[in-house]
Amino acid sequence: MVVTLSCYGYACHQLRLGSFRIRRNRLQLSTGKILGENLVFCFSKTLGDILQDNYLKHKAKYPLGLLTKMTLNVPEWPNIIFIFLKNNGQSKGVSIRVCRMIDRFKKYKQAGSHSNSFRLTNGRSDDTELQSVPLLARSPSTNRKYPPLVVDKLEEDMNRRMADDNKLFREEFNALPVCPIQASCDAASKEENKEKNRYVNILPYDHSRVHLSSLEGVPDSDFINASFINGYQEKNKFIAAQGPKEETVNDFWRMIWEQNTATIVMVTNLKERKECKCAQYWPDQGCWTYGNIRVSVEDMMVLVDYTIRKFCIQQVGDVGGKKPQRLVTQFHFTSWPDFGVPFTPIGMLKFLKKVKTCNPQYSGPIVVHCSAGVGRTGTFIVIDAMLDMMNTERKVDVFGFVTRIRAQRCQMVQTDMQYVFIFQAMLEHYLYGDTELEVTSLESHLAKLYAPSAAGCGGMEAEFKKLTSIKIQNDKMRTGNLPANMKKNRVLQIIPYEFNRVINPVKRGEESTDYVNASFIDGYRQKDSYMASQGPLQHTIEDFWRMIWEWRSCSIVMLTELEERGQEKCAQYWPSDGVMVCGDLSIELKREEESESYTVRDLLVTNNRENKARAVRQFHFHGWPEVGIPSDGKGMINIIAAVQKQQQQSGNHPITVHCSAGAGRTGTFCALSTVLERVKAEAILDVFQTVKSLRLQRPHMVQTLEQYEFCYKVVQEYIDAFSDYANFK
């Protein structure tokens, strides 16, 4: 249930009361200090109740001194929570930070972010994913200085600032001047232009706004809600714009044409939380004319974190006929969650590199937009500038740069979470650098990795050691560590994280039956491409098949034998002949076929309660020895190709992958499948970041140095196998 917080009817002052958490219909407030005032909680199911009854329901006053913890019963789940701070009879609106659970379809998976925070709808811009605020009203100026940071001390400095729930980061963010200069917004405030603004308080300054050419007979047709923004050392490198409204789509394309823009960066989805964030300003296919600009779709590539669309645009007019055509590329980042920021900056850094690589050298400004054109837009621009500064000066000056671009457009970088995310991106780049490779350079890169070093640690080992330094978040494995579920884990060190664990439907009358030791894993083109699972135990076979049925998985990849070195590695979860019954499901073996390195089993899974049946194909790989890794990559390449062919025929539902613990061989398969798909599509590979991403989604994925080295070996074999090698040159 979506819960909205509102400061209805009052100006919103930025005061920090502490952290709120909604848990089992109780609102908890912990750690806050407000002296001599009363806090009034007002709950209502709908805004209509408030307007109709003209009074606040469910009042509960609490005198606040030094608060350590307070709990208040909530009448069911309110759609709107009114919170006011009373002082001498005068009410003030209050912005606070609230935690909320998001129901993402059936698996309740948070959309790529570990933050449960959500936006306050207080009449401010919808681009505010999270309103995180200081203890006291923010001062318009501060004497505190935040000089540039030397990158060699970036990690140490970040650890210090992130202590105590990012306390020092919040202080720094709140020290940013909201409006560094006294600037007018006269053009945006004109009556004729008010409808062109998506949000009433996000207006471009007159001195930095983009001027369109005036249309004859149309007053104020030179206005669009967009601002020129400087890059690191390049004047007006960007245009920060609001997401086009239906009424301003024509103006948006007119701006693209007049500014000679070749690249559009979109950092919002068209709808988020069922709210329109941006009008679709391009045709799905074919061509469409917007004003006097014809836009045709030339190509589209959908990837896990972003989509690339290529448009051909031309100006159409009566005088002089058609004008020359131009190519415009839109980079649409789709992995920004509805709330907070992305869980990891890896996807954003890949996205940014793609934008920088593809933007033509002599084109006009890069147009960047989200919904309001300040929060995510500002975050993208700052990351771009700070990467350039880091590479040039070995320093970063986030505070100074945000201050400067706020003088060009208000509220750039809108939340402290976005501010911290910028630093996380800087640290990610500093620690790991750019590890992408073109396929033509793989051979020389491997030569460097295998070259002996004076320290006695080769490049391959050093690269893998960076992966093993990634902290395993044991505190994020709550469900798997519950006493009722411990017996369902084959290896106690490999338990799924909460944010992406696979959730089974709950069986009536039983507790903890939604747990199965499996994690959703992102692929190259889409999220949740795989379900990485442990090999079923005898008493979890039913859970395994319920997972297969619930998530409509039609492909199972098995990377272990039932027994290895005298130890059980996986229970036999399919019948040798006849039918196996697992609760409501019946599994029947229809066909078994041996190939060079794997066995294919066609199974018919029937849900007896629903009277439905589905075909499931199992690929049982026999090429993995009991000790070490396969002698060559041919078998792995073949099984990956067979699975992908099966997916094309059965639909792109998650591929279930398991070995024994669901980490080492399972991670290796997922890594290779993802890397090889990218090699085919882009002739680019990044083994390091692929494995790093897997380890952030499930502990110990690609478990050993041998398995990591095997990933490189298989990719090299795959490239060498191409007869038309020129495709990769």
Short mmCIF file of N, CA and C in Angstrom, two decimals, residues 542-680:
data_model
loop_
_atom_site.label_atom_id
_atom_site.label_comp_id
_atom_site.label_asym_id
_atom_site.label_seq_id
_atom_site.Cartn_x
_atom_site.Cartn_y
_atom_site.Cartn_z
N GLU A 542 10.04 -29.62 -2.82
CA GLU A 542 8.74 -29.00 -3.09
C GLU A 542 8.87 -27.49 -3.21
N ASP A 543 9.67 -26.86 -2.33
CA ASP A 543 9.90 -25.41 -2.42
C ASP A 543 10.52 -25.05 -3.77
N PHE A 544 11.46 -25.86 -4.22
CA PHE A 544 12.14 -25.61 -5.49
C PHE A 544 11.14 -25.62 -6.64
N TRP A 545 10.27 -26.63 -6.68
CA TRP A 545 9.31 -26.70 -7.78
C TRP A 545 8.23 -25.63 -7.67
N ARG A 546 7.87 -25.25 -6.45
CA ARG A 546 6.91 -24.14 -6.30
C ARG A 546 7.52 -22.86 -6.86
N MET A 547 8.83 -22.67 -6.64
CA MET A 547 9.52 -21.51 -7.20
C MET A 547 9.50 -21.55 -8.73
N ILE A 548 9.80 -22.71 -9.30
CA ILE A 548 9.79 -22.85 -10.76
C ILE A 548 8.41 -22.49 -11.31
N TRP A 549 7.36 -22.98 -10.66
CA TRP A 549 6.00 -22.72 -11.14
C TRP A 549 5.61 -21.25 -10.96
N GLU A 550 5.86 -20.73 -9.78
CA GLU A 550 5.43 -19.36 -9.47
C GLU A 550 6.05 -18.34 -10.41
N TRP A 551 7.34 -18.52 -10.73
CA TRP A 551 8.04 -17.52 -11.55
C TRP A 551 8.15 -17.95 -13.01
N ARG A 552 7.38 -18.97 -13.37
CA ARG A 552 7.21 -19.40 -14.77
C ARG A 552 8.55 -19.71 -15.44
N SER A 553 9.47 -20.23 -14.68
CA SER A 553 10.78 -20.59 -15.24
C SER A 553 10.62 -21.83 -16.12
N CYS A 554 11.11 -21.73 -17.35
CA CYS A 554 10.99 -22.85 -18.29
C CYS A 554 12.34 -23.50 -18.59
N SER A 555 13.41 -22.94 -18.01
CA SER A 555 14.76 -23.47 -18.25
C SER A 555 15.47 -23.64 -16.92
N ILE A 556 16.01 -24.83 -16.68
CA ILE A 556 16.80 -25.11 -15.48
C ILE A 556 18.19 -25.52 -15.93
N VAL A 557 19.21 -24.89 -15.37
CA VAL A 557 20.60 -25.25 -15.65
C VAL A 557 21.19 -25.86 -14.39
N MET A 558 21.61 -27.11 -14.49
CA MET A 558 22.18 -27.83 -13.35
C MET A 558 23.67 -28.04 -13.61
N LEU A 559 24.51 -27.58 -12.68
CA LEU A 559 25.96 -27.56 -12.89
C LEU A 559 26.70 -28.45 -11.91
N THR A 560 26.04 -29.44 -11.37
CA THR A 560 26.67 -30.36 -10.43
C THR A 560 26.11 -31.76 -10.66
N GLU A 561 26.85 -32.76 -10.21
CA GLU A 561 26.30 -34.11 -10.17
C GLU A 561 25.57 -34.28 -8.84
N LEU A 562 24.73 -35.27 -8.74
CA LEU A 562 23.99 -35.49 -7.50
C LEU A 562 24.95 -35.77 -6.34
N GLU A 563 26.06 -36.42 -6.67
CA GLU A 563 27.05 -36.74 -5.64
C GLU A 563 28.45 -36.54 -6.21
N GLU A 564 29.31 -35.89 -5.46
CA GLU A 564 30.69 -35.68 -5.87
C GLU A 564 31.62 -35.94 -4.69
N ARG A 565 32.67 -36.68 -4.93
CA ARG A 565 33.65 -37.04 -3.89
C ARG A 565 32.97 -37.65 -2.66
N GLY A 566 31.95 -38.46 -2.92
CA GLY A 566 31.29 -39.17 -1.85
C GLY A 566 30.33 -38.34 -1.02
N GLN A 567 30.05 -37.11 -1.45
CA GLN A 567 29.14 -36.24 -0.71
C GLN A 567 27.96 -35.85 -1.58
N GLU A 568 26.78 -35.77 -0.96
CA GLU A 568 25.59 -35.33 -1.70
C GLU A 568 25.72 -33.84 -2.01
N LYS A 569 25.54 -33.51 -3.28
CA LYS A 569 25.60 -32.12 -3.71
C LYS A 569 24.23 -31.57 -4.07
N CYS A 570 23.31 -32.47 -4.39
CA CYS A 570 21.97 -32.04 -4.79
C CYS A 570 21.04 -33.24 -4.72
N ALA A 571 19.86 -33.04 -4.18
CA ALA A 571 18.86 -34.11 -4.19
C ALA A 571 18.29 -34.26 -5.60
N GLN A 572 17.93 -35.46 -5.99
CA GLN A 572 17.32 -35.65 -7.30
C GLN A 572 15.89 -35.15 -7.24
N TYR A 573 15.64 -34.04 -7.93
CA TYR A 573 14.34 -33.38 -7.84
C TYR A 573 13.45 -33.68 -9.05
N TRP A 574 13.84 -34.62 -9.89
CA TRP A 574 13.03 -35.02 -11.04
C TRP A 574 12.89 -36.55 -11.03
N PRO A 575 11.86 -37.07 -11.64
CA PRO A 575 11.67 -38.54 -11.65
C PRO A 575 12.56 -39.20 -12.70
N SER A 576 13.08 -40.36 -12.38
CA SER A 576 13.83 -41.14 -13.39
C SER A 576 12.86 -41.70 -14.42
N ASP A 577 11.67 -42.03 -13.98
CA ASP A 577 10.57 -42.40 -14.88
C ASP A 577 9.28 -42.19 -14.11
N GLY A 578 8.17 -42.21 -14.79
CA GLY A 578 6.89 -42.00 -14.13
C GLY A 578 6.70 -40.56 -13.69
N VAL A 579 5.99 -40.38 -12.56
CA VAL A 579 5.60 -39.05 -12.08
C VAL A 579 6.06 -38.87 -10.64
N MET A 580 6.58 -37.68 -10.34
CA MET A 580 6.94 -37.30 -8.98
C MET A 580 5.93 -36.26 -8.51
N VAL A 581 5.38 -36.44 -7.31
CA VAL A 581 4.39 -35.50 -6.77
C VAL A 581 5.05 -34.66 -5.68
N CYS A 582 4.93 -33.33 -5.82
CA CYS A 582 5.47 -32.39 -4.84
C CYS A 582 4.36 -31.43 -4.45
N GLY A 583 3.61 -31.75 -3.41
CA GLY A 583 2.49 -30.90 -3.01
C GLY A 583 1.44 -30.87 -4.09
N ASP A 584 1.13 -29.65 -4.56
CA ASP A 584 0.12 -29.49 -5.61
C ASP A 584 0.67 -29.76 -7.00
N LEU A 585 1.98 -29.97 -7.12
CA LEU A 585 2.62 -30.10 -8.42
C LEU A 585 3.01 -31.55 -8.71
N SER A 586 2.85 -31.92 -9.96
CA SER A 586 3.30 -33.23 -10.43
C SER A 586 4.33 -33.01 -11.53
N ILE A 587 5.44 -33.76 -11.45
CA ILE A 587 6.52 -33.62 -12.43
C ILE A 587 6.68 -34.94 -13.15
N GLU A 588 6.62 -34.88 -14.48
CA GLU A 588 6.71 -36.09 -15.30
C GLU A 588 7.86 -35.94 -16.29
N LEU A 589 8.72 -36.94 -16.37
CA LEU A 589 9.81 -36.95 -17.35
C LEU A 589 9.26 -37.39 -18.70
N LYS A 590 9.35 -36.51 -19.70
CA LYS A 590 8.81 -36.82 -21.03
C LYS A 590 9.90 -37.28 -22.00
N ARG A 591 11.11 -36.74 -21.84
CA ARG A 591 12.18 -37.08 -22.78
C ARG A 591 13.52 -36.83 -22.12
N GLU A 592 14.51 -37.65 -22.43
CA GLU A 592 15.87 -37.46 -21.94
C GLU A 592 16.84 -37.71 -23.09
N GLU A 593 17.74 -36.76 -23.32
CA GLU A 593 18.66 -36.87 -24.46
C GLU A 593 20.06 -36.46 -24.03
N GLU A 594 21.03 -37.29 -24.35
CA GLU A 594 22.43 -37.02 -24.01
C GLU A 594 23.10 -36.26 -25.16
N SER A 595 23.92 -35.26 -24.80
CA SER A 595 24.77 -34.61 -25.79
C SER A 595 26.22 -34.75 -25.33
N GLU A 596 27.12 -34.05 -25.98
CA GLU A 596 28.55 -34.24 -25.69
C GLU A 596 28.89 -33.91 -24.24
N SER A 597 28.35 -32.83 -23.71
CA SER A 597 28.76 -32.41 -22.37
C SER A 597 27.59 -32.19 -21.42
N TYR A 598 26.37 -32.39 -21.89
CA TYR A 598 25.22 -32.19 -21.00
C TYR A 598 24.05 -33.06 -21.43
N THR A 599 23.14 -33.24 -20.48
CA THR A 599 21.91 -34.01 -20.72
C THR A 599 20.73 -33.05 -20.74
N VAL A 600 19.84 -33.25 -21.70
CA VAL A 600 18.61 -32.46 -21.77
C VAL A 600 17.45 -33.32 -21.31
N ARG A 601 16.71 -32.82 -20.32
CA ARG A 601 15.51 -33.53 -19.85
C ARG A 601 14.30 -32.62 -20.05
N ASP A 602 13.32 -33.12 -20.76
CA ASP A 602 12.06 -32.39 -20.94
C ASP A 602 11.07 -32.89 -19.90
N LEU A 603 10.59 -31.96 -19.08
CA LEU A 603 9.70 -32.29 -17.97
C LEU A 603 8.36 -31.59 -18.16
N LEU A 604 7.30 -32.26 -17.79
CA LEU A 604 5.97 -31.65 -17.80
C LEU A 604 5.57 -31.42 -16.35
N VAL A 605 5.36 -30.15 -16.00
CA VAL A 605 4.99 -29.78 -14.64
C VAL A 605 3.51 -29.43 -14.64
N THR A 606 2.73 -30.13 -13.82
CA THR A 606 1.28 -29.92 -13.76
C THR A 606 0.89 -29.42 -12.39
N ASN A 607 0.13 -28.33 -12.36
CA ASN A 607 -0.44 -27.82 -11.12
C ASN A 607 -1.83 -28.45 -10.98
N ASN A 608 -1.94 -29.42 -10.08
CA ASN A 608 -3.19 -30.17 -9.96
C ASN A 608 -4.32 -29.32 -9.39
N ARG A 609 -3.97 -28.33 -8.60
CA ARG A 609 -5.00 -27.46 -8.01
C ARG A 609 -5.57 -26.52 -9.07
N GLU A 610 -4.70 -25.99 -9.95
CA GLU A 610 -5.14 -25.06 -10.99
C GLU A 610 -5.50 -25.78 -12.29
N ASN A 611 -5.16 -27.07 -12.37
CA ASN A 611 -5.41 -27.86 -13.58
C ASN A 611 -4.73 -27.23 -14.80
N LYS A 612 -3.45 -26.85 -14.60
CA LYS A 612 -2.64 -26.28 -15.68
C LYS A 612 -1.32 -27.03 -15.75
N ALA A 613 -0.72 -27.02 -16.93
CA ALA A 613 0.56 -27.71 -17.12
C ALA A 613 1.51 -26.85 -17.94
N ARG A 614 2.82 -27.02 -17.68
CA ARG A 614 3.86 -26.30 -18.41
C ARG A 614 5.02 -27.22 -18.72
N ALA A 615 5.67 -26.95 -19.84
CA ALA A 615 6.87 -27.69 -20.20
C ALA A 615 8.09 -26.98 -19.63
N VAL A 616 8.97 -27.74 -18.99
CA VAL A 616 10.21 -27.21 -18.42
C VAL A 616 11.36 -28.06 -18.95
N ARG A 617 12.42 -27.40 -19.41
CA ARG A 617 13.57 -28.13 -19.93
C ARG A 617 14.75 -27.95 -18.98
N GLN A 618 15.35 -29.08 -18.58
CA GLN A 618 16.52 -29.05 -17.71
C GLN A 618 17.77 -29.36 -18.54
N PHE A 619 18.81 -28.53 -18.35
CA PHE A 619 20.10 -28.75 -18.98
C PHE A 619 21.09 -29.15 -17.88
N HIS A 620 21.46 -30.42 -17.87
CA HIS A 620 22.34 -30.94 -16.81
C HIS A 620 23.76 -31.05 -17.36
N PHE A 621 24.61 -30.11 -16.93
CA PHE A 621 25.99 -30.03 -17.44
C PHE A 621 26.87 -31.03 -16.71
N HIS A 622 27.59 -31.86 -17.48
CA HIS A 622 28.46 -32.89 -16.90
C HIS A 622 29.95 -32.55 -17.06
N GLY A 623 30.23 -31.40 -17.62
CA GLY A 623 31.62 -31.08 -17.95
C GLY A 623 32.42 -30.45 -16.82
N TRP A 624 31.80 -30.31 -15.64
CA TRP A 624 32.54 -29.69 -14.54
C TRP A 624 33.13 -30.80 -13.67
N PRO A 625 34.46 -30.87 -13.57
CA PRO A 625 35.06 -31.94 -12.77
C PRO A 625 34.81 -31.72 -11.28
N GLU A 626 35.00 -32.78 -10.51
CA GLU A 626 34.78 -32.68 -9.07
C GLU A 626 35.74 -31.69 -8.42
N VAL A 627 36.94 -31.58 -8.99
CA VAL A 627 37.93 -30.64 -8.49
C VAL A 627 38.35 -29.72 -9.63
N GLY A 628 38.41 -28.41 -9.36
CA GLY A 628 38.89 -27.47 -10.37
C GLY A 628 37.81 -26.99 -11.31
N ILE A 629 38.22 -26.77 -12.56
CA ILE A 629 37.34 -26.19 -13.57
C ILE A 629 37.39 -27.05 -14.83
N PRO A 630 36.46 -26.87 -15.76
CA PRO A 630 36.51 -27.62 -17.02
C PRO A 630 37.82 -27.36 -17.77
N SER A 631 38.27 -28.36 -18.53
CA SER A 631 39.54 -28.24 -19.25
C SER A 631 39.47 -27.25 -20.39
N ASP A 632 38.30 -27.05 -20.95
CA ASP A 632 38.13 -26.04 -22.00
C ASP A 632 36.75 -25.42 -21.88
N GLY A 633 36.52 -24.40 -22.68
CA GLY A 633 35.26 -23.66 -22.57
C GLY A 633 34.19 -24.08 -23.55
N LYS A 634 34.49 -25.07 -24.41
CA LYS A 634 33.56 -25.45 -25.46
C LYS A 634 32.21 -25.90 -24.90
N GLY A 635 32.25 -26.76 -23.88
CA GLY A 635 31.01 -27.27 -23.32
C GLY A 635 30.16 -26.17 -22.72
N MET A 636 30.81 -25.21 -22.04
CA MET A 636 30.06 -24.11 -21.44
C MET A 636 29.47 -23.21 -22.51
N ILE A 637 30.22 -22.95 -23.57
CA ILE A 637 29.71 -22.13 -24.68
C ILE A 637 28.49 -22.80 -25.31
N ASN A 638 28.56 -24.11 -25.48
CA ASN A 638 27.46 -24.84 -26.12
C ASN A 638 26.20 -24.83 -25.26
N ILE A 639 26.35 -25.03 -23.95
CA ILE A 639 25.16 -25.08 -23.10
C ILE A 639 24.53 -23.70 -22.97
N ILE A 640 25.35 -22.65 -22.95
CA ILE A 640 24.80 -21.29 -22.91
C ILE A 640 23.99 -21.02 -24.17
N ALA A 641 24.51 -21.43 -25.33
CA ALA A 641 23.78 -21.24 -26.59
C ALA A 641 22.47 -22.02 -26.60
N ALA A 642 22.50 -23.24 -26.06
CA ALA A 642 21.28 -24.07 -26.03
C ALA A 642 20.22 -23.46 -25.12
N VAL A 643 20.65 -22.93 -23.98
CA VAL A 643 19.71 -22.30 -23.05
C VAL A 643 19.10 -21.05 -23.66
N GLN A 644 19.91 -20.24 -24.33
CA GLN A 644 19.39 -19.02 -24.95
C GLN A 644 18.39 -19.35 -26.06
N LYS A 645 18.63 -20.41 -26.80
CA LYS A 645 17.68 -20.84 -27.83
C LYS A 645 16.36 -21.27 -27.20
N GLN A 646 16.46 -22.01 -26.10
CA GLN A 646 15.26 -22.43 -25.37
C GLN A 646 14.48 -21.23 -24.86
N GLN A 647 15.18 -20.22 -24.38
CA GLN A 647 14.52 -19.01 -23.86
C GLN A 647 13.76 -18.29 -24.96
N GLN A 648 14.33 -18.23 -26.14
CA GLN A 648 13.65 -17.57 -27.26
C GLN A 648 12.35 -18.28 -27.62
N GLN A 649 12.33 -19.57 -27.44
CA GLN A 649 11.14 -20.36 -27.79
C GLN A 649 10.08 -20.36 -26.70
N SER A 650 10.53 -20.26 -25.45
CA SER A 650 9.59 -20.41 -24.32
C SER A 650 9.22 -19.09 -23.67
N GLY A 651 9.86 -17.99 -24.06
CA GLY A 651 9.60 -16.71 -23.41
C GLY A 651 10.69 -16.38 -22.41
N ASN A 652 10.92 -15.11 -22.21
CA ASN A 652 12.05 -14.70 -21.37
C ASN A 652 11.68 -14.63 -19.90
N HIS A 653 11.28 -15.74 -19.35
CA HIS A 653 11.08 -15.84 -17.91
C HIS A 653 12.42 -16.20 -17.27
N PRO A 654 12.56 -16.06 -15.97
CA PRO A 654 13.87 -16.29 -15.35
C PRO A 654 14.42 -17.70 -15.63
N ILE A 655 15.72 -17.76 -15.87
CA ILE A 655 16.43 -19.03 -16.02
C ILE A 655 16.87 -19.47 -14.63
N THR A 656 16.48 -20.65 -14.21
CA THR A 656 16.91 -21.18 -12.92
C THR A 656 18.27 -21.83 -13.08
N VAL A 657 19.25 -21.36 -12.30
CA VAL A 657 20.62 -21.88 -12.38
C VAL A 657 21.01 -22.37 -10.99
N HIS A 658 21.54 -23.59 -10.91
CA HIS A 658 21.98 -24.06 -9.60
C HIS A 658 23.17 -25.00 -9.74
N CYS A 659 23.99 -25.01 -8.72
CA CYS A 659 25.02 -26.03 -8.57
C CYS A 659 24.70 -26.72 -7.25
N SER A 660 25.61 -26.67 -6.30
CA SER A 660 25.29 -27.22 -4.98
C SER A 660 24.90 -26.09 -4.04
N ALA A 661 25.83 -25.14 -3.82
CA ALA A 661 25.54 -24.01 -2.93
C ALA A 661 24.89 -22.85 -3.67
N GLY A 662 24.96 -22.85 -5.00
CA GLY A 662 24.35 -21.77 -5.77
C GLY A 662 25.19 -20.52 -5.82
N ALA A 663 26.52 -20.67 -5.87
CA ALA A 663 27.38 -19.49 -5.87
C ALA A 663 28.55 -19.64 -6.85
N GLY A 664 29.40 -20.66 -6.66
CA GLY A 664 30.62 -20.77 -7.46
C GLY A 664 30.36 -21.05 -8.92
N ARG A 665 29.92 -22.26 -9.24
CA ARG A 665 29.63 -22.62 -10.63
C ARG A 665 28.43 -21.84 -11.16
N THR A 666 27.45 -21.63 -10.28
CA THR A 666 26.26 -20.85 -10.67
C THR A 666 26.66 -19.44 -11.08
N GLY A 667 27.49 -18.80 -10.27
CA GLY A 667 27.96 -17.46 -10.60
C GLY A 667 28.76 -17.43 -11.88
N THR A 668 29.58 -18.47 -12.09
CA THR A 668 30.39 -18.54 -13.31
C THR A 668 29.50 -18.63 -14.55
N PHE A 669 28.45 -19.46 -14.48
CA PHE A 669 27.52 -19.56 -15.61
C PHE A 669 26.83 -18.22 -15.88
N CYS A 670 26.31 -17.59 -14.83
CA CYS A 670 25.61 -16.30 -15.00
C CYS A 670 26.56 -15.24 -15.56
N ALA A 671 27.80 -15.22 -15.07
CA ALA A 671 28.77 -14.25 -15.55
C ALA A 671 29.07 -14.47 -17.03
N LEU A 672 29.33 -15.71 -17.41
CA LEU A 672 29.66 -16.01 -18.80
C LEU A 672 28.49 -15.74 -19.73
N SER A 673 27.30 -16.12 -19.32
CA SER A 673 26.12 -15.88 -20.15
C SER A 673 25.94 -14.39 -20.40
N THR A 674 26.14 -13.58 -19.35
CA THR A 674 25.99 -12.13 -19.47
C THR A 674 27.10 -11.53 -20.32
N VAL A 675 28.34 -11.93 -20.07
CA VAL A 675 29.49 -11.38 -20.81
C VAL A 675 29.41 -11.74 -22.28
N LEU A 676 29.11 -12.99 -22.60
CA LEU A 676 29.06 -13.42 -24.00
C LEU A 676 27.94 -12.73 -24.76
N GLU A 677 26.83 -12.48 -24.09
CA GLU A 677 25.73 -11.77 -24.76
C GLU A 677 26.14 -10.35 -25.11
N ARG A 678 26.91 -9.72 -24.23
CA ARG A 678 27.39 -8.37 -24.52
C ARG A 678 28.44 -8.38 -25.63
N VAL A 679 29.29 -9.39 -25.62
CA VAL A 679 30.29 -9.52 -26.68
C VAL A 679 29.61 -9.58 -28.04
N LYS A 680 28.54 -10.36 -28.14
CA LYS A 680 27.81 -10.49 -29.41
C LYS A 680 27.15 -9.17 -29.81
#
